């Protein structure tokens, strides 16, 4: 799921993973980092330190990104729409993965 979050976010913002881990401060790249951090925390329950390693930032940047996410969702329509769309996609992926796990476990029990 970690790779899925990173890949989907990069695709949505039209950037590469290399952009995410670069020192760039371009707004759309920062916004992608913010979403990656938020959704890794939300869906994978990763620590700030682990998220920081994935996006090549320290834990304090990741903590700041959590606040940025909330602020941008409040005041930036484009960001909010991107975030809602991505969150729904990721939730659906999670449900599909869970359903596959249940099906596999059921098949193991039955067979």
Short mmCIF file of N, CA, C and O in Angstrom, two decimals:
data_model
loop_
_atom_site.label_atom_id
_atom_site.label_comp_id
_atom_site.label_asym_id
_atom_site.label_seq_id
_atom_site.Cartn_x
_atom_site.Cartn_y
_atom_site.Cartn_z
N UNK A 1 0.82 -1.20 0.00
CA UNK A 1 0.00 0.00 0.00
C UNK A 1 0.86 1.27 0.00
O UNK A 1 0.44 2.28 -0.53
N UNK A 2 2.05 1.21 0.60
CA UNK A 2 2.92 2.39 0.63
C UNK A 2 3.24 2.83 -0.79
O UNK A 2 3.11 4.01 -1.13
N UNK A 3 3.67 1.88 -1.60
CA UNK A 3 4.01 2.20 -2.98
C UNK A 3 2.80 2.74 -3.73
O UNK A 3 2.91 3.67 -4.53
N UNK A 4 1.64 2.19 -3.47
CA UNK A 4 0.40 2.64 -4.11
C UNK A 4 0.11 4.09 -3.77
O UNK A 4 -0.27 4.89 -4.63
N UNK A 5 0.26 4.46 -2.50
CA UNK A 5 0.02 5.84 -2.08
C UNK A 5 0.97 6.78 -2.80
O UNK A 5 0.56 7.81 -3.34
N UNK A 6 2.23 6.43 -2.81
CA UNK A 6 3.24 7.29 -3.45
C UNK A 6 2.98 7.39 -4.96
O UNK A 6 2.96 8.49 -5.52
N UNK A 7 2.75 6.26 -5.59
CA UNK A 7 2.55 6.24 -7.04
C UNK A 7 1.30 7.01 -7.46
O UNK A 7 1.34 7.83 -8.38
N UNK A 8 0.19 6.77 -6.77
CA UNK A 8 -1.06 7.47 -7.12
C UNK A 8 -0.94 8.97 -6.90
O UNK A 8 -1.45 9.75 -7.69
N UNK A 9 -0.29 9.36 -5.82
CA UNK A 9 -0.14 10.79 -5.54
C UNK A 9 0.74 11.45 -6.60
O UNK A 9 0.40 12.54 -7.10
N UNK A 10 1.84 10.82 -6.93
CA UNK A 10 2.73 11.37 -7.97
C UNK A 10 1.98 11.50 -9.30
O UNK A 10 2.09 12.53 -9.98
N UNK A 11 1.23 10.48 -9.65
CA UNK A 11 0.48 10.51 -10.90
C UNK A 11 -0.53 11.66 -10.89
O UNK A 11 -0.67 12.39 -11.87
N UNK A 12 -1.23 11.82 -9.77
CA UNK A 12 -2.25 12.86 -9.67
C UNK A 12 -1.64 14.26 -9.82
O UNK A 12 -2.24 15.14 -10.42
N UNK A 13 -0.45 14.46 -9.29
CA UNK A 13 0.20 15.78 -9.37
C UNK A 13 1.11 15.91 -10.59
O UNK A 13 1.70 16.96 -10.82
N UNK A 14 1.25 14.83 -11.37
CA UNK A 14 2.06 14.89 -12.59
C UNK A 14 3.55 15.01 -12.32
O UNK A 14 4.26 15.72 -13.04
N UNK A 15 4.01 14.32 -11.30
CA UNK A 15 5.42 14.36 -10.95
C UNK A 15 5.95 12.94 -10.79
O UNK A 15 5.20 11.98 -10.81
N UNK A 16 7.26 12.84 -10.60
CA UNK A 16 7.88 11.53 -10.39
C UNK A 16 8.30 11.40 -8.92
O UNK A 16 8.34 12.39 -8.18
N UNK A 17 8.65 10.19 -8.53
CA UNK A 17 9.13 9.98 -7.16
C UNK A 17 10.44 10.75 -6.94
O UNK A 17 10.69 11.26 -5.85
N UNK A 18 11.23 10.86 -8.00
CA UNK A 18 12.47 11.63 -7.90
C UNK A 18 12.19 13.09 -7.53
O UNK A 18 12.94 13.71 -6.79
N UNK A 19 11.07 13.63 -8.04
CA UNK A 19 10.67 14.98 -7.65
C UNK A 19 10.33 15.04 -6.17
O UNK A 19 10.67 16.01 -5.48
N UNK A 20 9.64 14.02 -5.68
CA UNK A 20 9.22 13.99 -4.28
C UNK A 20 10.44 14.05 -3.36
O UNK A 20 10.45 14.78 -2.37
N UNK A 21 11.45 13.28 -3.66
CA UNK A 21 12.63 13.21 -2.79
C UNK A 21 13.66 14.28 -3.10
O UNK A 21 14.66 14.39 -2.39
N UNK A 22 13.41 15.09 -4.11
CA UNK A 22 14.34 16.17 -4.47
C UNK A 22 14.22 17.32 -3.47
O UNK A 22 13.26 17.40 -2.71
N UNK A 23 15.17 18.25 -3.51
CA UNK A 23 15.07 19.42 -2.62
C UNK A 23 14.11 20.51 -3.13
O UNK A 23 13.98 21.55 -2.50
N UNK A 24 13.42 20.25 -4.22
CA UNK A 24 12.54 21.25 -4.83
C UNK A 24 11.50 21.77 -3.85
O UNK A 24 10.92 21.02 -3.07
N UNK A 25 11.24 23.08 -3.95
CA UNK A 25 10.19 23.70 -3.13
C UNK A 25 9.05 24.21 -4.00
O UNK A 25 8.26 25.03 -3.54
N UNK A 26 8.98 23.71 -5.23
CA UNK A 26 7.86 24.09 -6.10
C UNK A 26 6.56 23.65 -5.44
O UNK A 26 6.47 22.56 -4.87
N UNK A 27 5.54 24.51 -5.56
CA UNK A 27 4.31 24.29 -4.82
C UNK A 27 3.68 22.93 -5.08
O UNK A 27 3.28 22.22 -4.15
N UNK A 28 3.56 22.54 -6.36
CA UNK A 28 2.89 21.28 -6.65
C UNK A 28 3.67 20.07 -6.11
O UNK A 28 3.08 19.07 -5.74
N UNK A 29 4.98 20.19 -6.04
CA UNK A 29 5.78 19.09 -5.48
C UNK A 29 5.62 19.04 -3.97
O UNK A 29 5.46 17.96 -3.39
N UNK A 30 5.61 20.20 -3.34
CA UNK A 30 5.38 20.24 -1.88
C UNK A 30 3.99 19.68 -1.56
O UNK A 30 3.83 18.90 -0.63
N UNK A 31 2.99 20.07 -2.34
CA UNK A 31 1.64 19.57 -2.12
C UNK A 31 1.58 18.05 -2.25
O UNK A 31 0.88 17.37 -1.49
N UNK A 32 2.30 17.51 -3.20
CA UNK A 32 2.35 16.05 -3.35
C UNK A 32 2.98 15.41 -2.12
O UNK A 32 2.47 14.41 -1.60
N UNK A 33 4.07 16.00 -1.62
CA UNK A 33 4.70 15.48 -0.40
C UNK A 33 3.73 15.51 0.78
O UNK A 33 3.68 14.58 1.58
N UNK A 34 2.99 16.61 0.87
CA UNK A 34 2.03 16.76 1.96
C UNK A 34 0.99 15.65 1.91
O UNK A 34 0.67 15.02 2.93
N UNK A 35 0.46 15.38 0.72
CA UNK A 35 -0.55 14.32 0.59
C UNK A 35 0.04 12.94 0.86
O UNK A 35 -0.60 12.12 1.51
N UNK A 36 1.23 12.70 0.36
CA UNK A 36 1.87 11.41 0.62
C UNK A 36 2.03 11.21 2.12
O UNK A 36 1.68 10.16 2.66
N UNK A 37 2.53 12.23 2.80
CA UNK A 37 2.74 12.14 4.24
C UNK A 37 1.41 11.88 4.96
O UNK A 37 1.32 10.98 5.82
N UNK A 38 0.40 12.64 4.61
CA UNK A 38 -0.90 12.51 5.27
C UNK A 38 -1.49 11.11 5.08
O UNK A 38 -1.96 10.48 6.03
N UNK A 39 -1.46 10.62 3.84
CA UNK A 39 -2.09 9.34 3.57
C UNK A 39 -1.25 8.15 4.07
O UNK A 39 -1.81 7.11 4.42
N UNK A 40 0.07 8.30 4.12
CA UNK A 40 0.88 7.24 4.74
C UNK A 40 0.57 7.14 6.23
O UNK A 40 0.50 6.06 6.79
N UNK A 41 0.36 8.29 6.85
CA UNK A 41 0.00 8.31 8.27
C UNK A 41 -1.40 7.73 8.48
O UNK A 41 -1.63 6.93 9.37
N UNK A 42 -2.33 8.15 7.63
CA UNK A 42 -3.73 7.75 7.77
C UNK A 42 -3.95 6.27 7.46
O UNK A 42 -4.62 5.58 8.23
N UNK A 43 -3.41 5.80 6.37
CA UNK A 43 -3.70 4.44 5.93
C UNK A 43 -2.70 3.40 6.44
O UNK A 43 -3.05 2.25 6.66
N UNK A 44 -1.45 3.79 6.59
CA UNK A 44 -0.42 2.83 6.99
C UNK A 44 0.01 2.98 8.44
O UNK A 44 0.76 2.15 8.94
N UNK A 45 -0.43 4.05 9.09
CA UNK A 45 -0.09 4.31 10.50
C UNK A 45 1.42 4.35 10.73
O UNK A 45 1.93 3.91 11.76
N UNK A 46 2.15 4.89 9.74
CA UNK A 46 3.60 4.98 9.87
C UNK A 46 3.99 6.12 10.80
O UNK A 46 3.28 7.11 10.93
N UNK A 47 5.15 5.99 11.42
CA UNK A 47 5.67 7.06 12.27
C UNK A 47 6.13 8.21 11.38
O UNK A 47 6.39 8.05 10.18
N UNK A 48 6.26 9.38 12.00
CA UNK A 48 6.74 10.55 11.25
C UNK A 48 8.15 10.29 10.72
O UNK A 48 8.49 10.71 9.62
N UNK A 49 8.95 9.60 11.50
CA UNK A 49 10.32 9.30 11.08
C UNK A 49 10.34 8.42 9.83
O UNK A 49 11.09 8.67 8.89
N UNK A 50 9.49 7.37 9.81
CA UNK A 50 9.44 6.47 8.65
C UNK A 50 8.91 7.20 7.41
O UNK A 50 9.41 7.01 6.30
N UNK A 51 7.89 8.02 7.62
CA UNK A 51 7.36 8.81 6.49
C UNK A 51 8.45 9.72 5.96
O UNK A 51 8.64 9.85 4.75
N UNK A 52 9.18 10.35 6.87
CA UNK A 52 10.28 11.23 6.46
C UNK A 52 11.31 10.51 5.61
O UNK A 52 11.81 11.07 4.63
N UNK A 53 11.62 9.28 5.97
CA UNK A 53 12.58 8.51 5.17
C UNK A 53 12.07 8.27 3.76
O UNK A 53 12.82 8.33 2.79
N UNK A 54 10.78 8.01 3.65
CA UNK A 54 10.18 7.73 2.34
C UNK A 54 10.21 8.96 1.44
O UNK A 54 10.45 8.85 0.24
N UNK A 55 9.98 10.15 2.01
CA UNK A 55 9.92 11.36 1.19
C UNK A 55 11.19 12.21 1.32
O UNK A 55 11.24 13.35 0.84
N UNK A 56 12.22 11.65 1.95
CA UNK A 56 13.52 12.31 2.08
C UNK A 56 13.44 13.63 2.85
O UNK A 56 13.99 14.64 2.44
N UNK A 57 12.71 13.59 3.96
CA UNK A 57 12.58 14.75 4.83
C UNK A 57 12.72 14.27 6.28
O UNK A 57 12.59 13.09 6.55
N UNK A 58 12.94 15.21 7.19
CA UNK A 58 13.02 14.80 8.59
C UNK A 58 11.62 14.78 9.22
O UNK A 58 10.66 15.26 8.62
N UNK A 59 11.54 14.23 10.42
CA UNK A 59 10.23 14.05 11.05
C UNK A 59 9.54 15.38 11.32
O UNK A 59 8.31 15.45 11.27
N UNK A 60 10.29 16.45 11.57
CA UNK A 60 9.64 17.74 11.85
C UNK A 60 8.96 18.30 10.60
O UNK A 60 7.91 18.95 10.71
N UNK A 61 9.52 18.04 9.44
CA UNK A 61 8.84 18.45 8.18
C UNK A 61 7.53 17.69 8.03
O UNK A 61 6.52 18.27 7.62
N UNK A 62 7.55 16.42 8.36
CA UNK A 62 6.35 15.60 8.24
C UNK A 62 5.27 16.12 9.19
O UNK A 62 4.10 16.23 8.80
N UNK A 63 5.64 16.48 10.39
CA UNK A 63 4.68 17.03 11.35
C UNK A 63 4.09 18.32 10.78
O UNK A 63 2.88 18.55 10.85
N UNK A 64 4.93 19.16 10.21
CA UNK A 64 4.46 20.41 9.60
C UNK A 64 3.51 20.13 8.44
O UNK A 64 2.51 20.82 8.24
N UNK A 65 3.81 19.08 7.66
CA UNK A 65 2.95 18.71 6.53
C UNK A 65 1.54 18.34 6.99
O UNK A 65 0.57 18.57 6.28
N UNK A 66 1.41 17.74 8.17
CA UNK A 66 0.08 17.40 8.68
C UNK A 66 -0.77 18.65 8.86
O UNK A 66 -1.94 18.69 8.50
N UNK A 67 -0.16 19.69 9.42
CA UNK A 67 -0.86 20.96 9.57
C UNK A 67 -1.16 21.62 8.24
O UNK A 67 -2.23 22.20 8.04
N UNK A 68 -0.20 21.52 7.33
CA UNK A 68 -0.39 22.09 5.99
C UNK A 68 -1.57 21.42 5.29
O UNK A 68 -2.34 22.08 4.60
N UNK A 69 -1.68 20.11 5.46
CA UNK A 69 -2.77 19.38 4.81
C UNK A 69 -4.12 19.96 5.26
O UNK A 69 -4.98 20.27 4.43
N UNK A 70 -4.29 20.09 6.56
CA UNK A 70 -5.55 20.62 7.09
C UNK A 70 -5.81 22.04 6.60
O UNK A 70 -6.92 22.38 6.20
N UNK A 71 -4.78 22.86 6.61
CA UNK A 71 -4.91 24.25 6.18
C UNK A 71 -5.27 24.35 4.70
O UNK A 71 -6.16 25.10 4.30
N UNK A 72 -4.56 23.60 3.88
CA UNK A 72 -4.82 23.64 2.44
C UNK A 72 -6.22 23.10 2.12
O UNK A 72 -6.89 23.61 1.23
N UNK A 73 -6.64 22.08 2.83
CA UNK A 73 -7.99 21.55 2.60
C UNK A 73 -9.05 22.59 2.94
O UNK A 73 -10.10 22.65 2.29
N UNK A 74 -8.77 23.40 3.93
CA UNK A 74 -9.73 24.43 4.33
C UNK A 74 -9.83 25.55 3.30
O UNK A 74 -10.92 26.04 3.01
N UNK A 75 -8.70 25.97 2.73
CA UNK A 75 -8.67 27.20 1.95
C UNK A 75 -8.36 27.04 0.47
O UNK A 75 -8.48 28.00 -0.29
N UNK A 76 -7.94 25.86 0.04
CA UNK A 76 -7.50 25.66 -1.35
C UNK A 76 -8.41 24.61 -2.00
O UNK A 76 -8.28 23.41 -1.75
N UNK A 77 -9.32 25.07 -2.86
CA UNK A 77 -10.28 24.16 -3.49
C UNK A 77 -9.62 23.07 -4.32
O UNK A 77 -10.02 21.91 -4.28
N UNK A 78 -8.61 23.43 -5.09
CA UNK A 78 -7.93 22.45 -5.94
C UNK A 78 -7.28 21.37 -5.09
O UNK A 78 -7.43 20.18 -5.35
N UNK A 79 -6.57 21.79 -4.06
CA UNK A 79 -5.91 20.84 -3.17
C UNK A 79 -6.96 19.93 -2.52
O UNK A 79 -6.79 18.71 -2.48
N UNK A 80 -8.02 20.53 -2.01
CA UNK A 80 -9.07 19.76 -1.34
C UNK A 80 -9.68 18.72 -2.28
O UNK A 80 -9.87 17.57 -1.91
N UNK A 81 -9.96 19.12 -3.52
CA UNK A 81 -10.54 18.18 -4.50
C UNK A 81 -9.58 17.05 -4.83
O UNK A 81 -9.99 15.89 -4.94
N UNK A 82 -8.30 17.39 -5.01
CA UNK A 82 -7.29 16.36 -5.26
C UNK A 82 -7.23 15.39 -4.07
O UNK A 82 -7.17 14.18 -4.25
N UNK A 83 -7.24 15.94 -2.87
CA UNK A 83 -7.13 15.11 -1.66
C UNK A 83 -8.34 14.19 -1.51
O UNK A 83 -8.18 13.00 -1.22
N UNK A 84 -9.54 14.72 -1.73
CA UNK A 84 -10.74 13.89 -1.61
C UNK A 84 -10.74 12.76 -2.63
O UNK A 84 -11.07 11.62 -2.32
N UNK A 85 -10.39 13.09 -3.86
CA UNK A 85 -10.35 12.10 -4.93
C UNK A 85 -9.35 10.99 -4.61
O UNK A 85 -9.65 9.80 -4.73
N UNK A 86 -8.17 11.39 -4.21
CA UNK A 86 -7.12 10.42 -3.89
C UNK A 86 -7.51 9.58 -2.68
O UNK A 86 -7.32 8.35 -2.68
N UNK A 87 -8.08 10.20 -1.68
CA UNK A 87 -8.49 9.47 -0.49
C UNK A 87 -9.54 8.40 -0.82
O UNK A 87 -9.45 7.26 -0.36
N UNK A 88 -10.51 8.74 -1.66
CA UNK A 88 -11.51 7.77 -2.07
C UNK A 88 -10.89 6.61 -2.84
O UNK A 88 -11.24 5.45 -2.61
N UNK A 89 -9.97 6.92 -3.75
CA UNK A 89 -9.27 5.87 -4.50
C UNK A 89 -8.52 4.93 -3.55
O UNK A 89 -8.57 3.71 -3.71
N UNK A 90 -7.82 5.51 -2.60
CA UNK A 90 -7.03 4.70 -1.67
C UNK A 90 -7.93 3.87 -0.75
O UNK A 90 -7.60 2.72 -0.45
N UNK A 91 -9.05 4.43 -0.33
CA UNK A 91 -9.99 3.67 0.49
C UNK A 91 -10.55 2.48 -0.29
O UNK A 91 -10.68 1.38 0.26
N UNK A 92 -10.87 2.70 -1.57
CA UNK A 92 -11.36 1.60 -2.40
C UNK A 92 -10.31 0.52 -2.59
O UNK A 92 -10.61 -0.67 -2.56
N UNK A 93 -9.05 0.95 -2.79
CA UNK A 93 -7.96 -0.02 -2.90
C UNK A 93 -7.82 -0.84 -1.63
O UNK A 93 -7.61 -2.05 -1.67
N UNK A 94 -7.96 -0.18 -0.49
CA UNK A 94 -7.87 -0.85 0.81
C UNK A 94 -8.97 -1.89 0.96
O UNK A 94 -8.74 -3.00 1.42
N UNK A 95 -10.19 -1.52 0.56
CA UNK A 95 -11.33 -2.44 0.66
C UNK A 95 -11.13 -3.65 -0.24
O UNK A 95 -11.42 -4.78 0.15
N UNK A 96 -10.63 -3.41 -1.45
CA UNK A 96 -10.39 -4.50 -2.39
C UNK A 96 -9.31 -5.44 -1.85
O UNK A 96 -9.45 -6.66 -1.93
N UNK A 97 -8.24 -4.88 -1.30
CA UNK A 97 -7.17 -5.70 -0.75
C UNK A 97 -7.67 -6.52 0.43
O UNK A 97 -7.34 -7.70 0.57
N UNK A 98 -8.47 -5.92 1.28
CA UNK A 98 -9.03 -6.63 2.44
C UNK A 98 -9.94 -7.76 1.97
O UNK A 98 -9.88 -8.88 2.50
N UNK A 99 -10.77 -7.49 0.97
CA UNK A 99 -11.67 -8.52 0.45
C UNK A 99 -10.87 -9.70 -0.13
O UNK A 99 -11.25 -10.86 0.07
N UNK A 100 -9.77 -9.42 -0.80
CA UNK A 100 -8.93 -10.49 -1.35
C UNK A 100 -8.31 -11.31 -0.23
O UNK A 100 -8.23 -12.54 -0.33
N UNK A 101 -7.87 -10.65 0.84
CA UNK A 101 -7.29 -11.38 1.98
C UNK A 101 -8.32 -12.31 2.60
O UNK A 101 -8.01 -13.46 2.91
N UNK A 102 -9.53 -11.81 2.80
CA UNK A 102 -10.60 -12.62 3.39
C UNK A 102 -10.91 -13.82 2.49
O UNK A 102 -11.07 -14.95 2.96
N UNK A 103 -10.98 -13.57 1.19
CA UNK A 103 -11.27 -14.66 0.25
C UNK A 103 -10.17 -15.72 0.29
O UNK A 103 -10.47 -16.92 0.29
N UNK A 104 -8.91 -15.29 0.33
CA UNK A 104 -7.80 -16.24 0.39
C UNK A 104 -7.85 -17.07 1.68
O UNK A 104 -7.64 -18.28 1.65
N UNK A 105 -8.13 -16.41 2.80
CA UNK A 105 -8.22 -17.12 4.08
C UNK A 105 -9.38 -18.13 4.06
O UNK A 105 -9.25 -19.24 4.54
N UNK A 106 -10.50 -17.70 3.48
CA UNK A 106 -11.65 -18.58 3.38
C UNK A 106 -11.32 -19.82 2.54
O UNK A 106 -11.64 -20.95 2.91
N UNK A 107 -10.64 -19.59 1.41
CA UNK A 107 -10.28 -20.70 0.53
C UNK A 107 -9.33 -21.67 1.21
O UNK A 107 -9.39 -22.88 1.00
N UNK A 108 -8.41 -21.12 2.04
CA UNK A 108 -7.48 -22.00 2.78
C UNK A 108 -8.24 -22.87 3.79
O UNK A 108 -7.92 -24.04 3.97
N UNK A 109 -9.24 -22.28 4.43
CA UNK A 109 -10.01 -23.02 5.43
C UNK A 109 -10.86 -24.10 4.77
O UNK A 109 -10.92 -25.23 5.23
N UNK A 110 -11.49 -23.74 3.65
CA UNK A 110 -12.39 -24.66 2.95
C UNK A 110 -11.61 -25.79 2.30
O UNK A 110 -12.04 -26.95 2.30
N UNK A 111 -10.46 -25.49 1.75
CA UNK A 111 -9.69 -26.52 1.02
C UNK A 111 -8.76 -27.19 1.94
O UNK A 111 -8.27 -27.76 2.52
#
